[in-house]
mmCIF file of C-alpha atoms and ligand atoms in Angstrom:
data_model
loop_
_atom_site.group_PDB
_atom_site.id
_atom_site.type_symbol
_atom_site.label_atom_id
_atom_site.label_comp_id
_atom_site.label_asym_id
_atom_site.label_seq_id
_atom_site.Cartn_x
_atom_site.Cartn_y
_atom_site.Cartn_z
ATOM 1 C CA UNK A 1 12.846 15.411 -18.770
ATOM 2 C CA UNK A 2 11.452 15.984 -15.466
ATOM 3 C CA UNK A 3 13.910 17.579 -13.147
ATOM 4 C CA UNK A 4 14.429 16.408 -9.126
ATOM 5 C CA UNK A 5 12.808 19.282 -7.764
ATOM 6 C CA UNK A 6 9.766 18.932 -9.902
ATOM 7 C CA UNK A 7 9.173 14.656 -8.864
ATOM 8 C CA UNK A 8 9.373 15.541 -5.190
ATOM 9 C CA UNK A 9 6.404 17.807 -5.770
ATOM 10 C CA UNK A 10 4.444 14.805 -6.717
ATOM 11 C CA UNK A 11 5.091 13.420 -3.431
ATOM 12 C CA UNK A 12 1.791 13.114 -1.871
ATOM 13 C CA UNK A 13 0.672 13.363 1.864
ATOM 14 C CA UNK A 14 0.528 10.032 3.816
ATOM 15 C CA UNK A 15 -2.727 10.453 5.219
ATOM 16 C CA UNK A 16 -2.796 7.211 6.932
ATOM 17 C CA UNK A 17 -0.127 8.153 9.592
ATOM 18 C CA UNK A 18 3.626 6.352 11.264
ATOM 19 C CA UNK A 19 2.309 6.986 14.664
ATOM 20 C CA UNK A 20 2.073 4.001 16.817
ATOM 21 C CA UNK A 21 -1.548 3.281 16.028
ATOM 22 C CA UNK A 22 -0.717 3.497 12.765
ATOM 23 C CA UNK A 23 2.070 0.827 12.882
ATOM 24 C CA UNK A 24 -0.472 -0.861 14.806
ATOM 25 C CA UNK A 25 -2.649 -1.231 12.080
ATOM 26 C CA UNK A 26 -0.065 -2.505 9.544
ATOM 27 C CA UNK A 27 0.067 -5.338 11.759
ATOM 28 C CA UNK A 28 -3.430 -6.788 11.079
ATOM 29 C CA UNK A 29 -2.634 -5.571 7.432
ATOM 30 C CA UNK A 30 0.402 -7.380 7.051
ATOM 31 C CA UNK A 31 -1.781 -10.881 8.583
ATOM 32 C CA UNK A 32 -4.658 -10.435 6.241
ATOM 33 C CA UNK A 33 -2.756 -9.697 3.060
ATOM 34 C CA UNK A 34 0.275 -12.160 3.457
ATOM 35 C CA UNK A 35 -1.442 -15.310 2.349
ATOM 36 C CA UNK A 36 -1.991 -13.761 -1.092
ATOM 37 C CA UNK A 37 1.363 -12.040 -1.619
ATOM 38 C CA UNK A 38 3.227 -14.510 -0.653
ATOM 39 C CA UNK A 39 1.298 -16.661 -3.898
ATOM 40 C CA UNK A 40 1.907 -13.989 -6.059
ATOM 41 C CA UNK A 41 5.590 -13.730 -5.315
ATOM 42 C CA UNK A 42 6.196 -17.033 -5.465
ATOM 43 C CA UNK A 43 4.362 -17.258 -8.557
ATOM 44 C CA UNK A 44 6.292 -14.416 -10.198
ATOM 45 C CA UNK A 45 9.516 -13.364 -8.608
ATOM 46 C CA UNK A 46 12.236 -13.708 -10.833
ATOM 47 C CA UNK A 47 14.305 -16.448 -9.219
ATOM 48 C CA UNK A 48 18.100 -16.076 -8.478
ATOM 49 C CA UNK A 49 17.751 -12.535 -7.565
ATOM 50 C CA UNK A 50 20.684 -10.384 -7.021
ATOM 51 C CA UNK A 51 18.512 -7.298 -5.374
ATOM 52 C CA UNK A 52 14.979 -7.204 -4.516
ATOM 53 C CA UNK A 53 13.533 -3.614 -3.380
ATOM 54 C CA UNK A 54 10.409 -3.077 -0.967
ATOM 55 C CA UNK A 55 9.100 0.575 -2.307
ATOM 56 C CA UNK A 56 7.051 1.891 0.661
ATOM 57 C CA UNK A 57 7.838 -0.555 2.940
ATOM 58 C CA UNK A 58 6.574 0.253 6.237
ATOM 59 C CA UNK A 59 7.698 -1.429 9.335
ATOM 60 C CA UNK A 60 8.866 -4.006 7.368
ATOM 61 C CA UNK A 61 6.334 -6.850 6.947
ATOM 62 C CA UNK A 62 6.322 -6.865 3.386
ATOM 63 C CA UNK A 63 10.350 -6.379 3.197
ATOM 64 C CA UNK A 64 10.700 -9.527 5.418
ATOM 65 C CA UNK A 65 7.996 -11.596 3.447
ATOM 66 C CA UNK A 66 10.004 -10.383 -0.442
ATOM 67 C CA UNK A 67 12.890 -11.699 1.047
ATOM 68 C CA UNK A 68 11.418 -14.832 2.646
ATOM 69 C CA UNK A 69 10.049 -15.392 -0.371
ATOM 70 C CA UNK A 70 12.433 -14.420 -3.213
ATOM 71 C CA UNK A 71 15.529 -15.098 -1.094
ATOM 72 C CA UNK A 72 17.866 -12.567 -2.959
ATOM 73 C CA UNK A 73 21.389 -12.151 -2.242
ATOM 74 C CA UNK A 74 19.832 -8.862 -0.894
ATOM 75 C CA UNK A 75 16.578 -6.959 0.214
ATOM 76 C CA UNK A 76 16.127 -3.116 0.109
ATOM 77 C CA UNK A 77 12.919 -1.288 2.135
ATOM 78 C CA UNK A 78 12.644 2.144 0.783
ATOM 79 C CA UNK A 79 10.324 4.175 2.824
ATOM 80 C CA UNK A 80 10.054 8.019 3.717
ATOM 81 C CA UNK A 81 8.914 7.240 7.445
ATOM 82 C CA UNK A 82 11.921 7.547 9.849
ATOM 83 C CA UNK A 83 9.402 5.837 12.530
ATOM 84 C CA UNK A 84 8.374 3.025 10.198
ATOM 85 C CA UNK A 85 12.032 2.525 8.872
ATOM 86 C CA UNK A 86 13.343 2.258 12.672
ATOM 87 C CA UNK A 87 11.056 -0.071 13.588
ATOM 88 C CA UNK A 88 11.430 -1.963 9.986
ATOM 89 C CA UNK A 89 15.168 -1.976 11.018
ATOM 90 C CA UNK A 90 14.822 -4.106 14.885
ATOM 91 C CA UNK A 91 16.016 -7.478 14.112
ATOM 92 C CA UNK A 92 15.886 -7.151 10.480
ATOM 93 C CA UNK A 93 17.093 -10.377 9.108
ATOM 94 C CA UNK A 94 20.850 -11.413 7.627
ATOM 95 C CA UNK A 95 20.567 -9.542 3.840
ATOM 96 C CA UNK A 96 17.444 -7.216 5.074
ATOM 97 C CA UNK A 97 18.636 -3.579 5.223
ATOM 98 C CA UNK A 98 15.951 -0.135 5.324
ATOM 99 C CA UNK A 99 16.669 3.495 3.891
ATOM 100 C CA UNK A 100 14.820 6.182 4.059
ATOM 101 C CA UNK A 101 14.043 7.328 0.689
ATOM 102 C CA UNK A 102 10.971 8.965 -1.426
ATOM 103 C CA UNK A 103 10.104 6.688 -3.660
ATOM 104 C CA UNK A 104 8.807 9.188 -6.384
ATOM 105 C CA UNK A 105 12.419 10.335 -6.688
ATOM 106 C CA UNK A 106 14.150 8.069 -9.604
ATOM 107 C CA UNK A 107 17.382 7.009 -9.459
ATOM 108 C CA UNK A 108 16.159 4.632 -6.508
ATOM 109 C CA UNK A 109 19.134 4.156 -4.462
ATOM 110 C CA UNK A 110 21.791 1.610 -5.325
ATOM 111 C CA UNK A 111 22.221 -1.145 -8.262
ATOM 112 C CA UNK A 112 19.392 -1.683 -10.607
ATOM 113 C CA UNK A 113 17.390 -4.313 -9.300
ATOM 114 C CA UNK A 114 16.110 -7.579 -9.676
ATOM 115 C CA UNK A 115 12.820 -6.900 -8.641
ATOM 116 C CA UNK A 116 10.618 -3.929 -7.094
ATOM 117 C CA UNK A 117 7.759 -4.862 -4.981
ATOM 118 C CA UNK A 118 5.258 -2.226 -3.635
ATOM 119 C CA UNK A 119 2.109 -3.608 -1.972
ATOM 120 C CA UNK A 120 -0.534 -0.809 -0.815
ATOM 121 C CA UNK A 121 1.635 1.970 -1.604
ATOM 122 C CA UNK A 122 0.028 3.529 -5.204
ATOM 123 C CA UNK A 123 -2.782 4.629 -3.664
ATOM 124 C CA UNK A 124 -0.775 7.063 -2.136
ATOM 125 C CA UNK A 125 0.828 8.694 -4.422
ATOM 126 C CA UNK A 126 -0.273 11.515 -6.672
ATOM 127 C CA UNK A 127 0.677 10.136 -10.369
ATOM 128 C CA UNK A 128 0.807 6.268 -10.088
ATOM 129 C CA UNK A 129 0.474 5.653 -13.687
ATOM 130 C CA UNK A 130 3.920 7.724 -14.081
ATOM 131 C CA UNK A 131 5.563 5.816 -10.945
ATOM 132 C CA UNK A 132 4.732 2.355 -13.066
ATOM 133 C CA UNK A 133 6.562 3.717 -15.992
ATOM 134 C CA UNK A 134 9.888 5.137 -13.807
ATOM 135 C CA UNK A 135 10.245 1.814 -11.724
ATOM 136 C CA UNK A 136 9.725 -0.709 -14.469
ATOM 137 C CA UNK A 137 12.832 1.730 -16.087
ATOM 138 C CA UNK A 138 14.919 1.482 -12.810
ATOM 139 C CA UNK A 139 14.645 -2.353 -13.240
ATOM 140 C CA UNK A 140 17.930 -4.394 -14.121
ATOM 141 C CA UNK A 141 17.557 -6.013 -17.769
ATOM 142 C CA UNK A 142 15.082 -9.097 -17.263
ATOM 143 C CA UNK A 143 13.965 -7.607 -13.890
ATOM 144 C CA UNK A 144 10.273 -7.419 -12.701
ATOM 145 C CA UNK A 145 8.126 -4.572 -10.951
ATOM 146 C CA UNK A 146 5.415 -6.413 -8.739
ATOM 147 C CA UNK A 147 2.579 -4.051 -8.120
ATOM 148 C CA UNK A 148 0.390 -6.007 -5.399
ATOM 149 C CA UNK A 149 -2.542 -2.945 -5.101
ATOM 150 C CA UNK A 150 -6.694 -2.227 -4.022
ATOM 151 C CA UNK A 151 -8.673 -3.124 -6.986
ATOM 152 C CA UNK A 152 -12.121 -2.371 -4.974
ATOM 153 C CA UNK A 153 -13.143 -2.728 -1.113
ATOM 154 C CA UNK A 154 -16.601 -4.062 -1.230
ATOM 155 C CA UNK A 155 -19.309 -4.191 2.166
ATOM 156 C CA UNK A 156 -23.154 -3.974 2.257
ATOM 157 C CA UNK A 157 -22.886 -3.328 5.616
ATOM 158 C CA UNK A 158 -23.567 0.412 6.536
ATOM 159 C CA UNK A 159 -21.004 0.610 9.021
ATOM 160 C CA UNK A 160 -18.888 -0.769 6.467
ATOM 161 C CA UNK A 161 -20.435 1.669 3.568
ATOM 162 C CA UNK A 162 -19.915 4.875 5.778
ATOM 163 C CA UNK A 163 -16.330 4.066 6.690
ATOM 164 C CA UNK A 164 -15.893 4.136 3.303
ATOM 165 C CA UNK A 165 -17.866 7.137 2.187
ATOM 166 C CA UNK A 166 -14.635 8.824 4.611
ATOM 167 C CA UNK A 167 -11.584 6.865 3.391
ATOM 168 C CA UNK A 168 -12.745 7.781 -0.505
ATOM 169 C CA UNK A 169 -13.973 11.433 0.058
ATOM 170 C CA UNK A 170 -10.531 12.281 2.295
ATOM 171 C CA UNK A 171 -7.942 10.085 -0.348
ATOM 172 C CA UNK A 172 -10.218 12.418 -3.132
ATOM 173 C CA UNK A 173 -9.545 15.527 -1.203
ATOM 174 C CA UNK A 174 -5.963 14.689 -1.076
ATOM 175 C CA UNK A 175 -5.484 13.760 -5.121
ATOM 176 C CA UNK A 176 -5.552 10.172 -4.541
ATOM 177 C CA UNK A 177 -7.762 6.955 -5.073
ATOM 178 C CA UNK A 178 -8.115 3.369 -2.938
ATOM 179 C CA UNK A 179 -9.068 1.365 -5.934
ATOM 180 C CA UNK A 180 -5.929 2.227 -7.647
ATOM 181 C CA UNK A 181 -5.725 -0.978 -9.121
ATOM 182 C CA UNK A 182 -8.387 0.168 -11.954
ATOM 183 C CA UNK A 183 -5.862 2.320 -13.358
ATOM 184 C CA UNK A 184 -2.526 -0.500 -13.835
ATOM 185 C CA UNK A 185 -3.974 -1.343 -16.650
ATOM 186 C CA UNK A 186 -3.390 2.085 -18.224
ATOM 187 C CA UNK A 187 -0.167 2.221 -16.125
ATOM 188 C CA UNK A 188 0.953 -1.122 -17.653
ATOM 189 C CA UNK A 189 0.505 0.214 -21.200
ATOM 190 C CA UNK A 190 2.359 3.396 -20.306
ATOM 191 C CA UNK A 191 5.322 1.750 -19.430
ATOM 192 C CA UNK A 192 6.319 0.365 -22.517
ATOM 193 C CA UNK A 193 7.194 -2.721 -24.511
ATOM 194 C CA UNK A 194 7.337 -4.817 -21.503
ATOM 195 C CA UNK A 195 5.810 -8.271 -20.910
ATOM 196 C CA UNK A 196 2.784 -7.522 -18.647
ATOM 197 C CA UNK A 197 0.448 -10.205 -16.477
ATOM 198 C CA UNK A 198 -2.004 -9.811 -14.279
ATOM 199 C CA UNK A 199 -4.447 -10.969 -11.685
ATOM 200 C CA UNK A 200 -7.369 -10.116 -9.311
ATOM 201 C CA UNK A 201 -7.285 -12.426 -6.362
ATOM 202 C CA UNK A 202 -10.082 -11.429 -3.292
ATOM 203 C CA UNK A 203 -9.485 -11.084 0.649
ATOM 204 C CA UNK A 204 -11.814 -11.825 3.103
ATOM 205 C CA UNK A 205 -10.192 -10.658 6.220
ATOM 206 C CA UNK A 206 -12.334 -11.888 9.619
ATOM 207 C CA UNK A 207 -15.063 -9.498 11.499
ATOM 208 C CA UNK A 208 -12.341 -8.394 14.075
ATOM 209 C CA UNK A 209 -9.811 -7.670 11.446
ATOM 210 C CA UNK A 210 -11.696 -5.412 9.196
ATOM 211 C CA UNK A 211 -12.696 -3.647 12.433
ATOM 212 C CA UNK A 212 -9.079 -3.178 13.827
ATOM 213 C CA UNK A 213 -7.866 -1.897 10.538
ATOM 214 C CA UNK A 214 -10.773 0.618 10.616
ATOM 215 C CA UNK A 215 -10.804 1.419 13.704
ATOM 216 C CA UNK A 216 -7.136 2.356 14.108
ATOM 217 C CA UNK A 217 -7.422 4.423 10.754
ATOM 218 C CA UNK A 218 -10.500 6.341 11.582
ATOM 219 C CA UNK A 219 -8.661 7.188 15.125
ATOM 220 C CA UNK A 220 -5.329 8.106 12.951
ATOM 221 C CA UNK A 221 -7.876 10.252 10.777
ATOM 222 C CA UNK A 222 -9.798 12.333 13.271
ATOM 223 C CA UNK A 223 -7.845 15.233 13.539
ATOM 224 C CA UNK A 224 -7.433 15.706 9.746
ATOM 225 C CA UNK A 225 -8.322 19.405 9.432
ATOM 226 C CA UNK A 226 -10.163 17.622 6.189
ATOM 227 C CA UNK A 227 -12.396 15.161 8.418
ATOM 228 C CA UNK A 228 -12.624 18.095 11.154
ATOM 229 C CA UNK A 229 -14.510 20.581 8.306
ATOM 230 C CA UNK A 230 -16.614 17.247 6.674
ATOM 231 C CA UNK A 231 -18.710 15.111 9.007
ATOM 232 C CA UNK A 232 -20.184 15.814 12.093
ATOM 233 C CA UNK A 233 -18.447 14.534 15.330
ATOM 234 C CA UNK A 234 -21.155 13.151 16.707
ATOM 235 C CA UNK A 235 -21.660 10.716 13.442
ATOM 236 C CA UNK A 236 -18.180 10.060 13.404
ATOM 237 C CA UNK A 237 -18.026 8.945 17.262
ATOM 238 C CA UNK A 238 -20.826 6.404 16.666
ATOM 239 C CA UNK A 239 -18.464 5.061 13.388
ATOM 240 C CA UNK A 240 -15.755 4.567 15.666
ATOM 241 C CA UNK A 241 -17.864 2.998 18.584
ATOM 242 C CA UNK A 242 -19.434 0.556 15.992
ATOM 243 C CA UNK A 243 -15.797 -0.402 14.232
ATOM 244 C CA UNK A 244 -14.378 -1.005 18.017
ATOM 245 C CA UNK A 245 -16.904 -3.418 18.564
ATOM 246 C CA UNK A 246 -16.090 -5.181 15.566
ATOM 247 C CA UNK A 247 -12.462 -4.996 16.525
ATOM 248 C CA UNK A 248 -13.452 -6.560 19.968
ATOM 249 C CA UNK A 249 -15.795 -9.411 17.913
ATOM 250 C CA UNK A 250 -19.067 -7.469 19.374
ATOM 251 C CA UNK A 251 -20.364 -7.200 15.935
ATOM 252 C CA UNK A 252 -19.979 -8.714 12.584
ATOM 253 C CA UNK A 253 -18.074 -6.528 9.300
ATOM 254 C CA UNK A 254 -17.774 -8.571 6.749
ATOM 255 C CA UNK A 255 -15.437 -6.562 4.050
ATOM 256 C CA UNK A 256 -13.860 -8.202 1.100
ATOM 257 C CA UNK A 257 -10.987 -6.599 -0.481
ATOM 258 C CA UNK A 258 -9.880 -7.217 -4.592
ATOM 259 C CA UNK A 259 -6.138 -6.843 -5.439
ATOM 260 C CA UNK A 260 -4.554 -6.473 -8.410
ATOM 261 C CA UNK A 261 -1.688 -8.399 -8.822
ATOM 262 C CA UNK A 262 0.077 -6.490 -11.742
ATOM 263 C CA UNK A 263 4.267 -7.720 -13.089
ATOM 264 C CA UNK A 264 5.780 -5.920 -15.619
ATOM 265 C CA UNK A 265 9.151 -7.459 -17.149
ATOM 266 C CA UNK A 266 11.179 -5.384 -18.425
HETATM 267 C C1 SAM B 1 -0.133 1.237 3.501
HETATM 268 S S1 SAM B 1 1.576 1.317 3.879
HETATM 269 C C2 SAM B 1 2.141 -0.240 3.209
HETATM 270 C C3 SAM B 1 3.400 -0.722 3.854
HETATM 271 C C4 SAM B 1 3.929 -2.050 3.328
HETATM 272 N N1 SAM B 1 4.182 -2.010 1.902
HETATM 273 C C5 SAM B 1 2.993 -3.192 3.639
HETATM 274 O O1 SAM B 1 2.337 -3.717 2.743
HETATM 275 O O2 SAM B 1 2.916 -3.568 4.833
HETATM 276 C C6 SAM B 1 2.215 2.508 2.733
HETATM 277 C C7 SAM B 1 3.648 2.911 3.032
HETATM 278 O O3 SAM B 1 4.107 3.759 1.967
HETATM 279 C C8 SAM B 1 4.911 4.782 2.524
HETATM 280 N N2 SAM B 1 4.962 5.887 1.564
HETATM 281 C C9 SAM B 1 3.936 6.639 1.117
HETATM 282 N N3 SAM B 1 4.385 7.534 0.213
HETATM 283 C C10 SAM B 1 5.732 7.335 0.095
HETATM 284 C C11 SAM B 1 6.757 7.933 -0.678
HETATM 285 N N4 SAM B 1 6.495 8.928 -1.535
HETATM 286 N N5 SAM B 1 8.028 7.471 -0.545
HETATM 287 C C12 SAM B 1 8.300 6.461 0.313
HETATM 288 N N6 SAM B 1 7.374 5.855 1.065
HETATM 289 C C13 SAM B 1 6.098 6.281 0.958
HETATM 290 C C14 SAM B 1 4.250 5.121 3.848
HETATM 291 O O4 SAM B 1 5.162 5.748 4.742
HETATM 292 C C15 SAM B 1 3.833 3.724 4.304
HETATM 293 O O5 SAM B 1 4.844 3.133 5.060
#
């Protein structure tokens, strides 16, 4: 039995930020990845839902798009951001509600639920094969956990290559891994006798996308004592220079992202 005090130390660092420029960049996220989350609820979301809970939800996007979607009696974002969650909160919808909550602490807040939904949120967190196995127990009888996560980020453009060699070596450095999605597999086997599908679907955001939601990380990033120590200054400037100019449509990026779509009934 693993004690309260012991899950919050598997909490891990956000290192992508809840500054402005952060929620900035959640934005273009929340464009480029809606189209396929909104299939893959609609193609699994256990209809007739009583709850439906956003884990790491952000400013929201992906708590109004679950309950767009679903249409529960209600939706839950659970985030640990206080900036995200009051943002998540302006105009929230009729049955939308936000708390602030670490969502490596089991109980989750409130009834069991329906469904959990976590898009882009495992690759933050330390033990993500353990998180699988404590949500899909938090679920209500019947209820589904739908993991929506980075299977692989794939460029041959340098630019491209060398924002990645920095996103992968500073997630490393931190205990954590983009192409989470590899390990659901294991995760899915972990948690149980449950009834498990899955599928990979790809992303092919536009030019200026990938280069806003690089751009606005890498600026989030530099003062990570981690980045700081790493790679020289003058190599990063000219990363960020070339990913602005993709942002402005100055250059091309192409960048085409693999999810894993994972759900786990319980
Ligand atoms: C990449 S964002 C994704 C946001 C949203 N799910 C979406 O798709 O737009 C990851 C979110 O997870 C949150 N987060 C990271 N670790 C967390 C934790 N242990 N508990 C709660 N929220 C967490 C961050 O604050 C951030 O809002």
């Amino acid at each position: 039995m693993v004690s309260h005090t012991e899950q919050q130390r598997t909490a891990a660092e956000y290192k992508f930020g809840d500054s402005t420029t952060a929620a900035a960049r959640l934005m273009t996220v929340a464009q480029v990845f809606a189209p396929s989350s909104r299939a893959f609820l609609q193609r699994y979301a256990v209809p007739a839902a009583s709850l439906a809970v956003d884990l790491g939800c952000g400013p929201g996007h992906s708590t109004r798009l679950l309950h767009d979607v679903v249409q529960p009696k209600r939706t839950l974002g659970l985030d640990r951001s206080a900036s995200f969650l009051a943002a998540a909160s302006v105009g929230a919808p009729p049955g939308v509600s936000f708390r602030p909550h670490d969502v490596t602490v089991t109980p989750l807040p409130g009834e069991r639920p329906d469904i959990l939904y976590a898009r882009l949120l495992l690759t933050h967190l330390k033990d993500p094969v353990r998180m699988v196995r404590e949500w899909t127990a938090e679920l209500a009888p019947g209820g589904r956990l739908l993991l929506d996560e980075v299977e692989s980020v794939e460029t041959s453009d340098e630019v491209g290559k060398n924002y990645q060699k920095v996103v992968e070596s500073m997630l490393l450095a931190n205990g954590q891994r983009l192409d989470v999605g590899r390990l659901l597999t294991t995760a899915a086997d972990a948690a149980g006798p449950t009834d498990v599908r899955q599928q990979l679907v790809t992303v092919q955001p536009s030019s200026q996308q990938v280069g806003l939601m690089f751009s606005l990380n890498l600026r989030v990033w530099r003062p990570d004592p981690f980045l700081v120590s790493s790679f020289d200054p003058r190599w990063l400037d000219r990363l960020q220079a070339e990913l602005d100019r993709a942002a402005a449509g100055l250059r091309s990026l192409v960048v085409t992202w693999t999810m894993r779509q994972l759900v786990l009934t319980r």
